[in-house]
Amino acid sequence: MTQRIPVAVTVNGTTHRREVEPRLLLSDFIRHELGLTGTHVGCEHGVCGACTIRLDGAAVRSCLIFAVQADGHAISTVEGLAPERGRLSVLQQAFQDAHGLQCGYCTPGILMTVSAFLEDNPQPSEAEVRHALSGNLCRCTGYQHIVDAVLLAAQRLREAG
Amino acid sequence: MKPAPFEWHAPASVAEALELKARHGDDARFLAGGQSLVPAMNFRVAQPAVLVDLNRVAGLDAIAHGADGSLAIGAMTRNARIERDAAAAHSHPILAEALHEVAHPQIRNRGTLGGNLSHADPASEMPAVMLALQASFLLRSRRGERAVEAARFFLGPLATALAPDEMLAEIRIPPLPARTGTAFLEVARRRGDYAMMGVAAVVTLDAGGVCTAARLACCSAGPTPMGAPRAAATLVGTRLTENDMTAAAALLREEVDPMGSVQASPAYQRHLAGVVATRALRLARGRAA
């Protein structure tokens, strides 16, 4: 008999209740149970960073957490970044303006990583940005435009106060 | 890439967790941060029948600063928290320096020190740092508790002194004497990758600049974190000149036993061990003065 565990997880401000098997990864819970397919799944062993979300504010790999462990916790995903439908956040806009993406597969993970990073470090150096991005793989291109986008976002966020 | 089915328990207390582990023995694994165990489960390299999840256990994530400069770190303390702990950075700056090299920020946000040490990956930084700091580990089971020195804890790749019913509960790090300098350095192909070689160095000088104690330990240098006691012993009584450090590094190269990987041959790792040890000693000496 498969064990099924009731969970209540708050995602982008909305609490979702489900009954799940313990082995269900949080990444699959977000995508398959909640239909929030902005969180991407790449390697499923914690290397690529595509599935990065924020758990109680901290950027983490959702493929390395079981959904049952998120019970009672608050998660934010890429769908929660934009302030309203049709309007991008400052960070997202900077990625568009600086051409910080090509195919976009890695982008949601990078945005979640960087959204946490810029809260901790609003005035990062380029080296610090590169370190912050080290856990997110982009296979389209170099990282230069991504770094540019993060620095642009940091500047705009500072100017906006 | 999905884990095999398992039975999941999320106890609220250490006693309850130990009871579960005693009942299930080797069929059960403790789940700490999950940053090594869950990838292994996703690959199905690990297929534990039972997971005892420690993330809801109270009282395992404190960082206690002793008045004497010692540290006691609960096993479930997240690595990112230790990295940011100002008092720990003051008493044992090598912790944050080495943690900065441990995987990536997202992994450190979730991964715990106790989980990292219990996993006992010989390529991991923190086991080597614990050797160099002469840490001891508090192991608890339903039968009682015992303290095991880091030097006796790591038995081989992914093998430790933990019995099937035991949990690593706390990491105890003694104070560093006055005029002690520490350094952790590593060489990796990319930031966050496993090091091809990493060295932790701890040196203590007397008021006249003579070395009174030295410890060296390496990661990715053998089946366990590898201390280099003979190399360290040659430094005691010297003024840590370039010649002294070069001589110690030459000995250290003989004391390590690197296994080689797709990235680096054992001979290259041995070469790196000497280079990185010299650099780490130079840094530690500067910080001790």
XYZ file of C-alpha atoms in Angstrom:
450
model
C 0.000 0.000 0.000
C 1.526 3.272 -1.085
C 1.879 5.796 1.676
C 0.088 9.055 0.860
C 0.733 12.119 2.948
C -1.457 15.218 3.088
C 0.472 18.421 2.475
C -0.412 22.105 2.465
C 2.086 24.193 0.584
C 1.829 27.926 0.010
C 3.040 28.785 -3.476
C 3.252 32.408 -4.549
C 0.830 33.287 -1.778
C -1.799 30.616 -2.501
C -2.093 27.552 -0.272
C -2.501 24.263 -2.113
C -3.567 21.006 -0.428
C -2.771 17.614 -1.930
C -2.083 14.044 -0.897
C 1.225 12.874 -2.247
C 3.599 9.933 -2.177
C 6.730 10.621 -0.111
C 8.951 10.057 -3.126
C 7.357 12.859 -5.166
C 9.980 15.513 -5.785
C 8.986 19.084 -5.035
C 9.859 19.989 -8.634
C 7.330 17.437 -9.923
C 4.789 18.540 -7.331
C 5.050 22.111 -8.582
C 4.820 21.127 -12.242
C 2.447 18.167 -12.262
C 0.251 18.674 -9.218
C -0.002 22.459 -9.402
C 0.502 22.942 -13.137
C 3.120 25.617 -12.572
C 5.395 24.640 -15.416
C 7.594 27.726 -15.210
C 9.859 25.768 -12.887
C 11.989 23.707 -15.244
C 13.544 20.315 -14.689
C 16.958 19.720 -16.186
C 19.303 17.230 -14.562
C 17.276 16.067 -11.539
C 20.391 15.629 -9.466
C 21.115 19.122 -8.257
C 23.688 20.200 -10.809
C 21.947 22.378 -13.395
C 19.871 24.752 -11.264
C 16.944 24.909 -13.713
C 14.501 23.881 -10.961
C 15.650 26.554 -8.481
C 12.788 27.967 -6.423
C 12.662 29.874 -3.156
C 11.691 27.964 -0.021
C 10.925 30.334 2.842
C 12.937 32.895 0.920
C 16.060 30.800 0.312
C 16.997 29.724 -3.208
C 17.071 25.918 -3.318
C 16.936 23.057 -5.834
C 13.361 21.784 -5.941
C 14.593 18.456 -7.385
C 16.465 17.733 -4.158
C 13.515 18.219 -1.806
C 10.509 15.960 -1.418
C 7.097 17.581 -1.668
C 6.173 16.183 1.758
C 9.010 18.218 3.240
C 7.435 21.440 1.979
C 4.310 20.924 4.070
C 3.626 24.140 5.952
C 6.286 26.074 4.095
C 6.081 28.994 1.667
C 7.476 28.658 -1.816
C 7.915 31.146 -4.582
C 8.377 30.213 -8.202
C 9.060 32.191 -11.346
C 5.303 32.676 -11.820
C 5.322 34.795 -8.672
C 7.900 37.313 -9.870
C 5.797 39.556 -12.115
C 3.814 42.191 -10.182
C 0.785 41.643 -12.432
C -0.200 39.888 -15.637
C 1.485 41.481 -18.641
C 4.046 43.389 -16.604
C 7.543 42.131 -15.901
C 9.444 42.605 -12.657
C 12.528 44.822 -12.724
C 14.691 41.707 -12.792
C 12.760 40.108 -15.651
C 12.779 43.353 -17.631
C 16.542 43.621 -17.222
C 16.940 40.096 -18.624
C 14.875 41.102 -21.643
C 16.708 44.386 -22.145
C 20.205 42.916 -21.746
C 19.426 39.798 -23.827
C 20.049 37.626 -20.767
C 18.442 34.579 -22.353
C 18.357 32.629 -25.576
C 16.280 29.458 -25.406
C 15.070 30.361 -21.921
C 15.276 26.908 -20.409
C 17.627 27.930 -17.624
C 16.014 31.337 -17.131
C 13.408 30.562 -14.428
C 16.052 28.984 -12.210
C 18.419 31.853 -12.786
C 15.724 34.431 -12.010
C 14.889 32.724 -8.721
C 18.563 32.463 -7.776
C 19.174 36.092 -8.627
C 16.021 37.424 -6.975
C 17.307 36.023 -3.649
C 20.877 37.100 -4.338
C 19.997 40.743 -5.018
C 18.016 40.968 -1.782
C 21.120 39.844 0.125
C 23.553 41.836 -1.950
C 21.958 44.847 -3.683
C 25.299 46.204 -4.865
C 27.196 43.196 -6.175
C 30.478 43.204 -8.025
C 30.731 41.309 -11.291
C 32.748 38.597 -9.513
C 30.022 38.207 -6.900
C 27.392 37.930 -9.633
C 29.406 35.209 -11.331
C 29.725 33.311 -8.060
C 25.992 33.649 -7.428
C 25.302 32.237 -10.899
C 27.766 29.372 -10.552
C 25.027 26.916 -9.640
C 22.925 27.612 -12.729
C 23.960 26.169 -16.059
C 23.170 27.875 -19.351
C 24.068 25.820 -22.407
C 23.045 28.275 -25.136
C 25.749 30.802 -24.783
C 28.307 32.340 -22.533
C 27.170 33.949 -19.352
C 28.129 37.494 -20.288
C 24.631 38.724 -21.118
C 23.239 37.048 -18.031
C 25.839 38.802 -15.876
C 25.033 42.071 -17.657
C 21.332 41.561 -16.962
C 21.915 40.951 -13.263
C 24.112 44.039 -12.942
C 21.514 46.083 -14.853
C 18.750 44.826 -12.576
C 20.813 45.637 -9.491
C 21.383 49.167 -10.758
C 17.701 49.717 -11.568
C 16.586 48.304 -8.225
C 18.976 50.634 -6.409
C 17.768 53.636 -8.427
C 14.164 52.721 -7.694
C 15.133 52.681 -3.994
C 15.295 9.946 -12.580
C 12.724 9.362 -9.869
C 13.482 7.844 -6.489
C 12.242 4.361 -5.648
C 9.364 4.221 -3.166
C 10.216 4.543 0.514
C 8.486 4.921 3.830
C 8.834 8.434 5.217
C 8.963 9.473 8.840
C 9.330 13.023 10.063
C 9.904 12.795 13.812
C 9.725 15.901 15.985
C 12.337 14.904 18.546
C 15.809 13.381 18.615
C 14.531 10.546 20.822
C 11.850 9.661 18.305
C 14.361 9.838 15.424
C 16.793 7.543 17.254
C 13.993 5.118 18.064
C 13.078 4.916 14.365
C 16.679 4.421 13.303
C 17.188 1.722 15.924
C 14.076 -0.062 14.694
C 14.980 0.049 10.986
C 18.788 -0.079 11.177
C 20.552 -0.216 7.827
C 17.222 -0.178 5.959
C 16.757 3.436 7.056
C 18.696 6.547 6.231
C 18.565 9.850 8.033
C 17.539 12.632 5.664
C 19.353 15.858 6.565
C 19.676 18.513 3.855
C 19.354 15.860 1.173
C 21.896 17.465 -1.132
C 23.870 14.224 -1.515
C 21.311 11.580 -0.549
C 18.473 12.799 -2.783
C 20.615 12.897 -5.967
C 21.739 9.346 -5.132
C 18.088 8.371 -4.675
C 17.089 10.073 -7.929
C 19.739 7.990 -9.685
C 18.543 4.993 -7.634
C 22.100 4.425 -6.513
C 20.567 4.701 -3.049
C 17.240 2.991 -2.394
C 16.602 3.230 1.331
C 13.394 1.495 2.414
C 12.831 4.092 5.120
C 13.759 7.753 5.414
C 13.934 9.345 8.839
C 13.659 13.023 7.982
C 15.452 15.197 10.541
C 14.204 18.505 9.196
C 11.389 18.753 11.752
C 13.456 17.607 14.720
C 13.811 20.358 17.298
C 17.147 21.270 18.815
C 19.603 20.050 16.195
C 20.429 23.343 14.523
C 22.019 25.555 17.153
C 25.397 27.254 16.817
C 26.768 27.607 20.349
C 29.773 29.835 20.948
C 31.773 28.901 24.023
C 33.332 31.624 26.178
C 36.707 29.991 25.452
C 36.281 30.403 21.683
C 35.037 26.883 21.064
C 32.103 26.093 18.815
C 29.364 23.512 19.053
C 27.317 23.218 15.880
C 24.128 21.188 15.719
C 24.272 18.622 12.944
C 21.223 20.029 11.140
C 22.629 23.547 10.900
C 22.471 24.630 7.256
C 25.847 25.341 5.714
C 24.714 28.780 4.539
C 23.935 29.744 8.127
C 27.371 28.714 9.362
C 28.917 30.586 6.442
C 27.114 33.771 7.535
C 27.590 33.383 11.295
C 29.637 36.411 12.353
C 30.888 34.904 15.615
C 31.970 31.676 13.903
C 33.711 33.722 11.242
C 35.621 35.436 14.051
C 36.524 32.324 16.069
C 37.098 29.926 13.144
C 37.333 31.869 9.880
C 38.334 28.719 7.981
C 34.739 27.491 8.217
C 33.277 30.255 6.037
C 36.338 30.205 3.787
C 35.906 26.496 3.077
C 32.103 26.582 2.941
C 32.349 29.194 0.206
C 33.861 26.412 -1.930
C 31.212 23.825 -1.039
C 29.050 23.352 -4.136
C 26.807 26.350 -4.885
C 24.794 28.866 -2.830
C 21.538 26.948 -3.430
C 23.108 23.727 -2.162
C 24.532 25.449 0.912
C 21.105 26.933 1.672
C 19.756 23.437 2.132
C 22.741 21.232 2.919
C 23.749 20.739 6.543
C 27.148 20.340 8.155
C 26.145 17.098 9.860
C 24.786 15.635 6.645
C 27.912 16.606 4.775
C 30.184 14.972 7.366
C 28.036 11.841 7.711
C 28.108 11.408 3.939
C 31.928 11.252 4.217
C 32.724 12.016 0.625
C 36.530 12.136 0.496
C 36.291 14.929 -2.086
C 34.277 17.081 0.278
C 35.906 20.090 1.878
C 34.465 20.039 5.387
C 35.767 16.634 6.522
C 39.305 17.856 5.805
C 38.604 21.118 7.638
C 37.322 19.147 10.635
C 40.541 17.114 10.707
C 42.637 20.268 10.615
C 40.546 21.831 13.409
C 40.718 18.639 15.522
C 36.941 18.614 15.802
C 35.098 15.907 17.627
C 31.663 14.588 16.790
C 28.921 13.751 19.251
C 27.200 10.549 18.134
C 23.876 9.686 19.706
C 21.795 6.550 19.714
C 19.078 5.074 21.867
C 21.893 3.333 23.733
C 23.569 6.577 24.742
C 26.121 8.947 23.311
C 29.837 9.052 22.599
C 32.314 11.540 21.224
C 34.489 10.495 18.302
C 37.419 12.534 17.040
C 37.276 13.572 13.390
C 40.493 11.600 12.840
C 38.681 8.402 13.885
C 35.330 9.136 12.255
C 36.147 8.862 8.558
C 36.888 5.240 7.650
C 36.749 5.233 3.853
C 34.793 6.615 0.894
C 31.256 7.209 2.239
C 32.121 5.122 5.326
C 32.145 6.434 8.893
C 32.301 5.214 12.485
C 28.525 5.666 12.770
C 26.763 2.481 13.856
C 23.452 1.661 12.121
C 21.497 3.096 15.065
C 23.631 6.212 15.543
C 23.183 9.819 14.505
C 25.825 12.520 14.258
C 24.191 15.076 16.545
C 26.753 17.790 17.140
C 30.099 18.994 15.842
C 32.452 20.314 18.526
C 35.353 22.477 17.464
C 37.995 23.449 20.021
C 39.156 27.064 20.290
C 42.084 28.226 18.207
C 44.987 29.499 20.348
C 46.213 33.091 20.056
C 48.424 33.812 17.020
C 46.811 30.995 15.055
C 46.267 31.432 11.340
C 44.088 29.227 9.157
C 43.496 28.869 5.449
C 41.531 26.689 3.083
C 42.383 26.660 -0.592
C 41.392 24.380 -3.427
C 41.792 23.954 -7.150
C 38.712 22.919 -9.140
C 37.929 22.998 -12.844
C 34.872 25.175 -12.269
C 33.562 26.984 -9.224
C 31.432 24.646 -7.169
C 32.857 21.484 -8.695
C 34.587 18.906 -6.585
C 38.138 19.995 -5.961
C 40.950 18.236 -7.743
C 42.857 19.078 -4.587
C 42.064 21.082 -1.474
C 44.166 21.847 1.586
C 43.270 23.107 5.051
C 46.166 24.594 7.002
C 46.258 25.648 10.654
C 49.435 27.122 12.159
C 50.147 28.670 15.551
C 53.117 30.966 16.161
C 54.704 32.083 19.410
C 55.394 35.744 20.158
C 58.745 35.459 18.412
C 57.250 34.084 15.203
C 58.270 30.459 15.735
C 55.698 27.843 14.787
C 54.475 25.935 17.843
C 51.739 23.862 16.191
C 50.715 23.012 12.643
C 48.065 20.848 11.069
C 47.420 20.051 7.425
C 44.537 18.102 5.905
C 43.528 17.552 2.296
C 40.367 16.686 0.399
C 40.249 14.763 -2.894
C 43.502 13.264 -1.706
C 42.646 9.678 -0.825
C 39.887 7.376 0.424
C 39.193 9.655 3.409
C 40.085 13.260 4.215
C 43.849 12.962 4.450
C 45.834 14.489 7.270
C 49.521 15.091 6.696
C 50.975 14.734 10.195
C 54.575 14.188 9.120
C 54.575 17.295 6.945
C 52.940 19.332 9.707
C 55.416 18.073 12.315
C 58.384 19.342 10.313
C 56.991 22.870 10.544
C 56.983 22.992 14.336
C 60.015 24.882 15.632
C 60.591 26.656 12.313
C 59.797 30.245 11.363
C 57.723 29.020 8.406
C 60.146 30.338 5.820
C 59.571 29.573 2.159
C 62.122 26.761 2.485
C 60.335 25.286 5.507
C 57.020 25.336 3.696
C 58.466 23.858 0.513
C 60.038 21.018 2.495
C 56.747 20.321 4.279
C 54.856 20.404 0.990
C 57.253 17.820 -0.448
C 56.479 15.499 2.476
C 52.757 16.158 2.175
C 52.896 15.071 -1.455
C 54.075 11.670 -0.193
C 51.463 11.464 2.564
C 48.417 11.901 0.320
C 47.047 9.037 -1.742
C 44.945 10.573 -4.516
C 42.811 8.234 -6.560
C 42.638 10.224 -9.789
C 39.539 11.145 -11.760
C 38.571 11.993 -15.301
C 39.828 15.503 -14.565
C 43.177 14.791 -12.978
C 45.621 11.918 -12.767
C 46.942 10.891 -9.355
C 50.336 12.335 -10.304
C 48.786 15.692 -11.153
C 46.768 15.671 -7.923
C 49.946 14.951 -5.997
C 51.636 17.874 -7.707
C 48.660 20.087 -6.882
C 48.786 18.952 -3.253
C 52.258 20.421 -2.891
C 51.360 23.647 -4.665
C 48.098 24.213 -2.800
C 49.643 23.279 0.570
C 52.414 25.827 0.116
C 49.922 28.531 -0.787
C 47.642 27.628 2.122
C 50.556 27.652 4.572
C 51.714 31.028 3.297
C 48.210 32.440 3.821
C 47.844 30.863 7.265
C 51.229 32.185 8.347
C 50.286 35.711 7.269
C 47.036 35.493 9.204
C 48.733 34.156 12.339
C 51.204 36.989 12.575
